[in-house]
Structure formats: C-alpha cells, structure tokens
Amino acid sequence: MTRTDHQTMRRVLRREIAGTIGLLTDEHDFRAMRRYRSFTFDDHATYLQQVEALLKTRAAQGSHTTVALFDPQEYADFCTGKGLDPDAQSSRARFTAELSARGAVLPYEGQPLADLLPALVDEAVRQATWEYASTLLARLGACASCGEDIGRAAFTRASHLLVRILETAGTGNRHLVCTVSAEPETLFSVLHADEEGEDSIRLDEAEALEFTTVLALGLATQTPGGLVMRTSAPGATDRVYGWRLRGEGLEPLTAGEVFDAYCTDIESGDPISPESDVDYCVPPDLGPEGQAPGHHP
C-alpha cells in the first residue's frame, strides 16, 4: 500500500473521530486560566474568534464537534484529585474529555458562537439545577409512616401532574416555569412543549427531567413555590395561568393572582403594564390528581 493511500485513510479516519472543545465563555474564567504559562491566549475576544474558526474548519471537514463549558475551578480541583499538573495542555485535554462524558455539552451545528455561548451557559445551569434537586430528593429517605421512598414517590407524582397539565392545556405551544424556594437560593426550571400536529407535543427530554425533578422537590419538601403556564396558538390570544405548590399538590391561582404576578416588578414591587393580547385566567381542572397523602421523613 502506498504512502498516499495511508494518508487518505488517515484523513478518512479523522472524520470518524468526534471531538470536544472546552470553552471559556466569559472574561473572568479566561483571566483565571491565564495564570498557566501553557495557556498562551492573552485576549478573550481573540480566543473566541479562534475557537469559532476552528469549529467552522472542523465542520467543513465533516468532523462532529461538541462544545463543553470549561470551569477553571473545577479544572483545578480535577488536577488536584488526579495528581495532574494543571499547567499542561495534556491535563486540559484530559479534563475536557471528562466533560464530554458528564458535563454540560452542546453539539456545534454551524450556529454563530454568539448564539452557542448563552445556550451552553443555560445548559450548564439546567444540569446543575437538576443535580442539586436530585441530591436533595435522594437525601429525604423513606417515609416514617409507610416506608416509601419520599423522593421517588414525589418524582412519580410530579410526572403525573406534568402530564395532566399538558393534557388539559388545549391547543398551542406551552411554556412552563416552576419555582421552588429552596435554600440557599430559589430554584427555577423552564420547560417548552411545542405542538406537533393533533394530540402530539415535542419535549426536550433533559428539560422535562429537570423540570419534573424541581417540581418533585417542591412537592416532597412542601416548600413554597409555584408553576405558571403560558400557551400560544396562531390567531388566538395567549393564555396565562398557574398554581401554587400546596402540600403535595397544586392549588389553582385566581385570575387576579396571575395578573398580579405577571404585572408586578419582582425587585421593586411596582406595577407593570399588562401585555396586550394576553388572557390572565384560571387554570383548567386537573381532576382527581388533587392533593395526595403526605409523607414524613
């Protein structure tokens, strides 16, 4: 076999290799990495331009690339735990490989880096929220009365409630927001459910998992919180309604309460003009889902 044949085969094989780039999304993280001599970039804007050029080149060559959020503190901890030199390119490559398996990653599909960066940050926040809520659920243990796992039971109940909420929403795309007043800070989760023909909606599985977990945490701990839904359909007025978390169930908000929530500035408490073509209303009846017997750790 000739040398040219070997080179051709290697080029073909390179297209078969999936790669991951660890991305420093903000100036603060970029400055933190500059303390390593082997990190040769000195300007964040130039660094981002070079990353985008590399992504475009790999895409043009037919290579698949995912982008991971590179956190300098996590990297330093990783190197300490593995006994690696943090001031080495091989250590950064190894950390990035670990991120591709467990961290917040998104595929590069030709989108501008200006669009990819906020999406990557959102993905990282979503994953961190899910991990935190999951950990708290797991710590609740078994019910002192019946022995049932409290976290697992709450997740099952939250799943049933979410299905029922989507079923009763009528036509149109749904945008849901769940808030739970956890410590040390309130947890927020967002879920988009887009309509695809009759009796069919499209959900992002990761979004749905995080949303259900946050809702389950609120139900299991009976923590103050709420769930608001906005439905949008072509040619129709948007509808906004919601529930407050009450015990292990959801209590409907009145139309006035929904209006007040949407038309009040969260920080100042000042009134905000209501949106046009929006109906602030009472939610549909969820039926027998109602309240459930409480569990006690």
Coordinates of C-alpha atoms in Angstrom, one line a residue:
M1 CA 0.0 0.0 0.0
T2 CA 1.4 3.4 -1.0
R3 CA 2.1 6.3 1.3
T4 CA -0.7 8.3 -0.4
D5 CA -3.1 5.5 0.4
H6 CA -2.1 5.7 4.1
Q7 CA -2.6 9.5 4.1
T8 CA -6.0 9.1 2.5
M9 CA -7.1 6.5 5.1
R10 CA -5.9 8.7 8.0
R11 CA -7.9 11.7 6.6
V12 CA -11.0 9.4 6.4
L13 CA -10.4 8.2 9.9
R14 CA -10.1 11.7 11.2
R15 CA -13.6 12.4 10.0
E16 CA -14.8 9.5 12.2
I17 CA -13.4 11.0 15.4
A18 CA -15.7 13.1 17.5
G19 CA -14.1 16.0 19.3
T20 CA -14.9 18.2 22.3
I21 CA -13.7 21.7 22.9
G22 CA -13.7 23.1 26.4
L23 CA -14.9 26.7 26.1
L24 CA -14.2 29.6 28.5
T25 CA -17.4 31.6 28.0
D26 CA -16.6 34.7 30.0
E27 CA -13.8 37.1 30.7
H28 CA -13.5 36.1 34.4
D29 CA -12.9 32.5 33.6
F30 CA -10.5 33.4 30.8
R31 CA -8.4 35.5 33.2
A32 CA -8.3 32.6 35.7
M33 CA -6.7 30.4 33.0
R34 CA -4.1 32.9 32.1
R35 CA -2.1 32.1 35.3
Y36 CA -0.9 28.9 33.5
R37 CA 2.1 29.6 31.2
S38 CA 1.0 26.8 28.8
F39 CA -2.3 28.7 28.1
T40 CA -1.0 31.1 25.5
F41 CA -4.0 33.3 24.7
D42 CA -3.9 36.8 26.1
D43 CA -7.2 38.3 24.8
H44 CA -10.7 36.7 25.3
A45 CA -12.2 38.2 22.2
T46 CA -9.3 36.8 20.0
Y47 CA -9.6 33.5 21.8
L48 CA -13.3 33.3 20.9
Q49 CA -12.6 34.2 17.3
Q50 CA -10.1 31.4 17.1
V51 CA -12.4 28.9 18.7
E52 CA -15.2 29.8 16.2
A53 CA -12.7 29.5 13.3
L54 CA -11.7 26.0 14.5
L55 CA -15.3 24.9 14.8
K56 CA -16.1 26.1 11.3
T57 CA -13.0 24.3 9.9
R58 CA -13.9 21.0 11.6
A59 CA -17.4 21.3 10.3
A60 CA -16.2 21.9 6.8
Q61 CA -14.1 18.8 7.0
G62 CA -17.1 16.8 8.1
S63 CA -16.0 16.3 11.7
H64 CA -18.5 16.3 14.6
T65 CA -17.6 18.6 17.5
T66 CA -19.3 19.2 20.8
V67 CA -18.6 22.2 23.0
A68 CA -18.3 22.0 26.7
L69 CA -18.3 24.6 29.4
F70 CA -14.8 24.8 30.9
D71 CA -14.8 25.9 34.5
P72 CA -11.3 26.9 35.8
Q73 CA -12.0 26.0 39.5
E74 CA -13.4 22.6 38.5
Y75 CA -10.3 22.1 36.4
A76 CA -8.0 22.9 39.3
D77 CA -9.9 20.5 41.6
F78 CA -9.8 17.8 38.9
C79 CA -6.0 18.2 38.6
T80 CA -5.5 18.0 42.3
G81 CA -7.7 14.9 42.6
K82 CA -5.9 13.2 39.7
G83 CA -2.4 14.3 40.7
L84 CA -2.0 16.2 37.3
D85 CA 0.0 19.3 36.5
P86 CA -2.6 22.0 35.8
D87 CA -0.1 23.9 33.7
A88 CA 0.0 21.3 31.0
Q89 CA -2.0 21.0 27.7
S90 CA -2.4 17.3 28.3
S91 CA -4.2 17.9 31.6
R92 CA -6.6 20.3 30.0
A93 CA -7.3 17.8 27.2
R94 CA -8.0 15.1 29.8
F95 CA -10.3 17.3 31.7
T96 CA -12.2 18.3 28.5
A97 CA -12.6 14.6 27.7
E98 CA -14.2 14.1 31.2
L99 CA -16.5 17.0 30.5
S100 CA -17.7 15.4 27.3
A101 CA -19.0 12.4 29.3
R102 CA -20.5 14.2 32.3
G103 CA -20.5 17.9 31.8
A104 CA -22.7 20.5 30.1
V105 CA -22.1 20.0 26.3
L106 CA -23.8 21.0 23.1
P107 CA -23.2 20.0 19.5
Y108 CA -21.8 22.5 17.1
E109 CA -24.1 22.7 14.2
G110 CA -22.8 25.7 12.4
Q111 CA -24.6 28.3 14.6
P112 CA -22.8 31.5 15.4
L113 CA -20.7 31.4 18.6
A114 CA -22.8 34.4 19.9
D115 CA -25.8 32.0 19.9
L116 CA -23.9 29.0 21.2
L117 CA -22.4 30.7 24.2
P118 CA -25.7 31.6 26.1
A119 CA -27.2 28.2 25.1
L120 CA -24.2 26.5 26.7
V121 CA -24.5 28.5 29.9
D122 CA -28.2 27.7 30.0
E123 CA -27.4 24.0 29.6
A124 CA -24.9 24.2 32.4
V125 CA -27.4 25.9 34.7
R126 CA -30.0 23.4 33.9
Q127 CA -27.7 20.5 34.6
A128 CA -26.6 22.0 37.9
T129 CA -30.2 22.6 38.9
W130 CA -31.1 19.0 38.1
E131 CA -28.1 17.6 40.0
Y132 CA -28.8 19.8 43.1
A133 CA -32.6 19.0 43.2
S134 CA -31.8 15.3 42.6
T135 CA -29.4 15.2 45.5
L136 CA -31.9 16.9 47.9
L137 CA -34.6 14.4 46.8
A138 CA -32.3 11.5 47.5
R139 CA -31.5 12.7 51.0
L140 CA -35.1 12.7 52.1
G141 CA -35.0 8.9 52.6
A142 CA -38.1 6.8 53.5
C143 CA -41.4 7.9 54.9
A144 CA -41.6 7.3 58.7
S145 CA -45.2 6.2 58.3
C146 CA -45.3 3.9 55.3
G147 CA -41.6 3.3 54.4
E148 CA -42.0 4.6 50.8
D149 CA -39.1 6.4 49.4
I150 CA -40.2 10.1 49.6
G151 CA -38.1 11.4 46.7
R152 CA -39.1 8.6 44.3
A153 CA -42.8 9.0 45.2
A154 CA -42.6 12.8 44.7
F155 CA -41.0 12.4 41.3
T156 CA -43.7 9.9 40.2
R157 CA -46.4 12.4 41.4
A158 CA -44.7 15.3 39.7
S159 CA -44.6 13.3 36.5
H160 CA -48.3 12.6 36.7
L161 CA -49.1 16.2 37.4
L162 CA -47.0 17.4 34.5
V163 CA -48.7 15.0 32.1
R164 CA -52.1 16.2 33.3
I165 CA -51.1 19.9 33.0
L166 CA -50.0 19.3 29.4
E167 CA -53.1 17.3 28.6
T168 CA -55.5 20.0 29.8
A169 CA -53.7 22.9 28.2
G170 CA -55.6 22.9 24.9
T171 CA -54.0 23.7 21.6
G172 CA -50.8 25.7 21.0
N173 CA -47.3 25.7 22.3
R174 CA -46.7 25.6 26.0
H175 CA -44.1 27.5 28.1
L176 CA -43.9 26.4 31.7
V177 CA -42.0 27.9 34.6
C178 CA -41.6 26.2 38.0
T179 CA -40.1 27.9 41.1
V180 CA -39.3 26.4 44.4
S181 CA -38.0 28.4 47.4
A182 CA -35.1 26.1 48.2
E183 CA -32.0 27.0 50.2
P184 CA -29.6 28.7 49.7
E185 CA -31.5 30.2 46.7
T186 CA -34.7 29.7 44.8
L187 CA -34.7 27.1 42.1
F188 CA -36.1 27.9 38.6
S189 CA -36.9 25.5 35.9
V190 CA -38.3 26.1 32.4
L191 CA -40.0 23.7 30.1
H192 CA -41.0 24.2 26.4
A193 CA -43.6 21.9 24.9
D194 CA -44.2 22.6 21.2
E195 CA -47.3 21.3 19.4
E196 CA -46.7 19.0 16.5
G197 CA -50.0 18.2 14.8
E198 CA -53.1 17.0 16.6
D199 CA -52.6 15.3 20.0
S200 CA -48.8 15.5 19.8
I201 CA -46.2 17.7 21.5
R202 CA -42.4 17.8 21.4
L203 CA -40.5 17.9 24.7
D204 CA -36.8 18.2 25.3
E205 CA -36.0 15.2 27.5
A206 CA -33.3 16.9 29.5
E207 CA -35.6 19.9 30.1
A208 CA -38.5 17.7 31.1
L209 CA -36.3 15.7 33.5
E210 CA -35.0 18.8 35.2
F211 CA -38.5 20.4 35.4
T212 CA -40.1 17.3 36.9
T213 CA -37.2 17.0 39.5
V214 CA -37.6 20.6 40.6
L215 CA -41.4 20.2 40.9
A216 CA -40.9 16.9 42.8
L217 CA -38.6 18.6 45.3
G218 CA -41.2 21.3 46.0
L219 CA -43.9 18.6 46.5
A220 CA -41.7 16.4 48.7
T221 CA -40.5 19.2 50.9
Q222 CA -43.8 21.1 50.8
T223 CA -41.8 24.2 50.1
P224 CA -43.4 27.4 48.9
G225 CA -43.3 27.6 45.1
G226 CA -45.4 27.9 42.0
L227 CA -46.0 26.8 38.5
V228 CA -47.1 29.1 35.7
M229 CA -48.1 28.1 32.1
R230 CA -48.4 30.2 29.0
T231 CA -50.0 28.8 25.9
S232 CA -49.6 30.4 22.5
A233 CA -51.5 29.4 19.3
P234 CA -51.7 31.2 15.9
G235 CA -54.6 33.5 15.6
A236 CA -55.5 33.2 19.3
T237 CA -54.9 35.2 22.5
D238 CA -52.1 33.9 24.7
R239 CA -53.4 32.4 27.9
V240 CA -51.5 32.6 31.2
Y241 CA -52.5 30.7 34.4
G242 CA -50.9 28.8 37.2
W243 CA -50.9 27.1 40.5
R244 CA -49.1 27.4 43.9
L245 CA -47.5 24.4 45.5
R246 CA -49.6 23.4 48.4
G247 CA -48.8 20.3 50.4
E248 CA -48.1 17.5 47.9
G249 CA -50.4 19.1 45.3
L250 CA -51.1 22.1 43.2
E251 CA -53.7 24.8 44.2
P252 CA -55.1 26.9 41.4
L253 CA -54.3 30.6 41.3
T254 CA -57.1 33.0 40.7
A255 CA -57.0 35.2 37.5
G256 CA -56.3 38.2 39.7
E257 CA -53.3 36.5 41.4
V258 CA -51.9 35.5 38.0
F259 CA -52.4 39.1 36.8
D260 CA -50.6 40.5 39.8
A261 CA -47.7 38.1 39.5
Y262 CA -47.1 39.0 35.8
C263 CA -47.8 42.7 36.2
T264 CA -45.6 43.4 39.2
D265 CA -41.9 44.1 39.1
I266 CA -40.2 41.4 41.2
E267 CA -37.4 43.6 42.6
S268 CA -39.2 47.0 43.2
G269 CA -42.8 45.8 43.6
D270 CA -44.0 48.5 41.2
P271 CA -46.8 47.7 38.8
I272 CA -46.0 46.8 35.2
S273 CA -48.4 47.4 32.3
P274 CA -50.1 44.2 31.2
E275 CA -49.2 42.7 27.8
S276 CA -51.7 43.2 25.0
D277 CA -53.5 40.1 23.6
V278 CA -52.9 38.1 26.8
D279 CA -55.6 36.5 28.9
Y280 CA -54.8 36.0 32.6
C281 CA -57.1 33.3 33.6
V282 CA -57.9 30.4 36.0
P283 CA -56.2 27.1 35.1
P284 CA -58.2 24.1 33.9
D285 CA -59.3 21.5 36.4
L286 CA -56.6 18.8 36.8
G287 CA -59.3 16.4 38.1
P288 CA -58.5 13.7 40.6
E289 CA -54.8 14.4 40.7
G290 CA -55.6 16.9 43.5
Q291 CA -54.0 16.6 46.9
A292 CA -52.1 13.5 47.9
P293 CA -51.4 12.0 51.4
G294 CA -48.3 13.5 52.9
H295 CA -45.1 11.6 53.6
H296 CA -42.9 12.3 56.6
P297 CA -39.1 11.7 56.8

